[in-house]
Amino acid sequence: MNGDDESPESAYQTRRATLEDLPQLRALWQGAHLDPVDLEKRFTEFQIALNVDGEVAGAIGLQMNKLHGLVHSEAFANPNEAAEIRPLLWPRILTVAKNNGLVRL
């Protein structure tokens, strides 16, 4: 197992964004009318969902500041799939928050 989260009933794998994901993330952010220039500097804040083809289907950012976290900048390749992908990314965000000792999210 490679450490990615994958639910048996889900067609998506979730994990933290890496440098290799940046080109796909830029396209997602542009499609969501977010500023890719600003967000590419913060790409490690993003948890992503990959579809069965290994493409980034969705991403949500978590900015951390001391003991507080701010969920920001969600984007989905297909907005119709957001309701399916968002609940898959939320447990990852909660885990990151817990692992970093955040007391407020």
Coordinates of C-alpha atoms in Angstrom, one line a residue:
M1 CA 0.0 0.0 0.0
N2 CA 1.3 3.4 -0.9
G3 CA -0.2 5.5 1.9
D4 CA -3.0 6.9 -0.2
D5 CA -6.5 6.8 1.2
E6 CA -8.9 4.9 -0.9
S7 CA -12.4 3.9 0.1
P8 CA -13.6 0.6 -1.5
E9 CA -16.8 2.3 -2.7
S10 CA -15.0 5.3 -4.1
A11 CA -13.5 5.8 -7.5
Y12 CA -11.0 8.4 -6.0
Q13 CA -7.8 8.3 -4.2
T14 CA -6.9 11.1 -1.8
R15 CA -3.5 12.4 -0.8
R16 CA -1.5 15.6 -0.3
A17 CA -0.5 17.5 -3.4
T18 CA 3.0 17.2 -4.7
L19 CA 5.1 19.2 -7.1
E20 CA 4.1 16.8 -9.9
D21 CA 0.5 17.8 -9.4
L22 CA 1.1 21.5 -10.0
P23 CA 0.3 21.6 -13.7
Q24 CA -3.1 20.0 -13.1
L25 CA -3.7 22.1 -10.0
R26 CA -3.0 25.3 -12.0
A27 CA -5.7 24.3 -14.6
L28 CA -8.2 23.5 -11.8
W29 CA -7.6 26.8 -10.1
Q30 CA -8.0 28.7 -13.3
G31 CA -11.2 26.9 -14.0
A32 CA -12.5 27.9 -10.6
H33 CA -11.4 31.5 -11.1
L34 CA -8.8 31.3 -8.4
D35 CA -5.3 32.9 -8.7
P36 CA -2.9 30.2 -9.8
V37 CA 0.1 32.5 -9.3
D38 CA -0.7 32.9 -5.6
L39 CA -1.8 29.4 -5.0
E40 CA 1.1 27.6 -6.7
K41 CA 3.4 29.0 -3.9
R42 CA 1.1 27.3 -1.4
F43 CA 0.4 24.0 -3.3
T44 CA 1.6 21.9 -0.3
E45 CA -1.5 23.2 1.6
F46 CA -3.7 21.2 -0.7
Q47 CA -5.3 17.8 -0.3
I48 CA -6.3 16.3 -3.6
A49 CA -8.5 13.6 -5.0
L50 CA -7.4 11.6 -8.0
N51 CA -9.8 9.9 -10.4
V52 CA -9.2 6.4 -11.7
D53 CA -7.0 7.8 -14.5
G54 CA -4.7 9.4 -11.9
E55 CA -5.9 12.9 -12.8
V56 CA -6.6 15.6 -10.2
A57 CA -10.4 15.7 -9.9
G58 CA -10.6 18.0 -6.9
A59 CA -8.5 19.9 -4.4
I60 CA -9.0 21.8 -1.1
G61 CA -6.4 23.9 0.7
L62 CA -5.7 24.1 4.4
Q63 CA -3.7 27.1 5.6
M64 CA -2.3 26.8 9.1
N65 CA -1.3 29.6 11.3
K66 CA -0.1 28.6 14.8
L67 CA -3.0 26.7 16.3
H68 CA -5.6 27.8 13.8
G69 CA -6.5 26.4 10.3
L70 CA -8.4 28.0 7.4
V71 CA -9.9 25.8 4.8
H72 CA -9.7 27.6 1.5
S73 CA -9.7 27.5 -2.3
E74 CA -11.6 24.4 -3.3
A75 CA -11.6 23.5 -7.0
F76 CA -13.0 20.6 -8.9
A77 CA -12.4 19.4 -12.5
N78 CA -16.1 18.7 -12.8
P79 CA -18.2 20.8 -10.4
N80 CA -21.0 18.1 -10.6
E81 CA -18.6 15.7 -8.8
A82 CA -17.9 18.2 -5.9
A83 CA -20.6 16.7 -3.7
E84 CA -19.0 13.3 -4.1
I85 CA -15.3 14.4 -3.7
R86 CA -15.6 16.9 -0.9
P87 CA -16.6 14.3 1.8
L88 CA -13.5 12.2 0.7
L89 CA -11.2 15.2 1.3
W90 CA -12.7 16.3 4.6
P91 CA -11.2 13.4 6.7
R92 CA -7.8 14.2 5.3
I93 CA -8.1 17.8 6.2
L94 CA -9.2 16.8 9.8
T95 CA -6.2 14.4 10.0
V96 CA -3.8 17.1 8.9
A97 CA -5.3 19.5 11.4
K98 CA -5.1 17.0 14.2
N99 CA -1.5 16.0 13.4
N100 CA -0.5 19.7 13.5
G101 CA -2.2 20.4 16.8
L102 CA -4.7 22.8 15.4
V103 CA -7.4 23.7 17.9
R104 CA -9.6 25.7 15.6
L105 CA -10.5 25.0 12.0

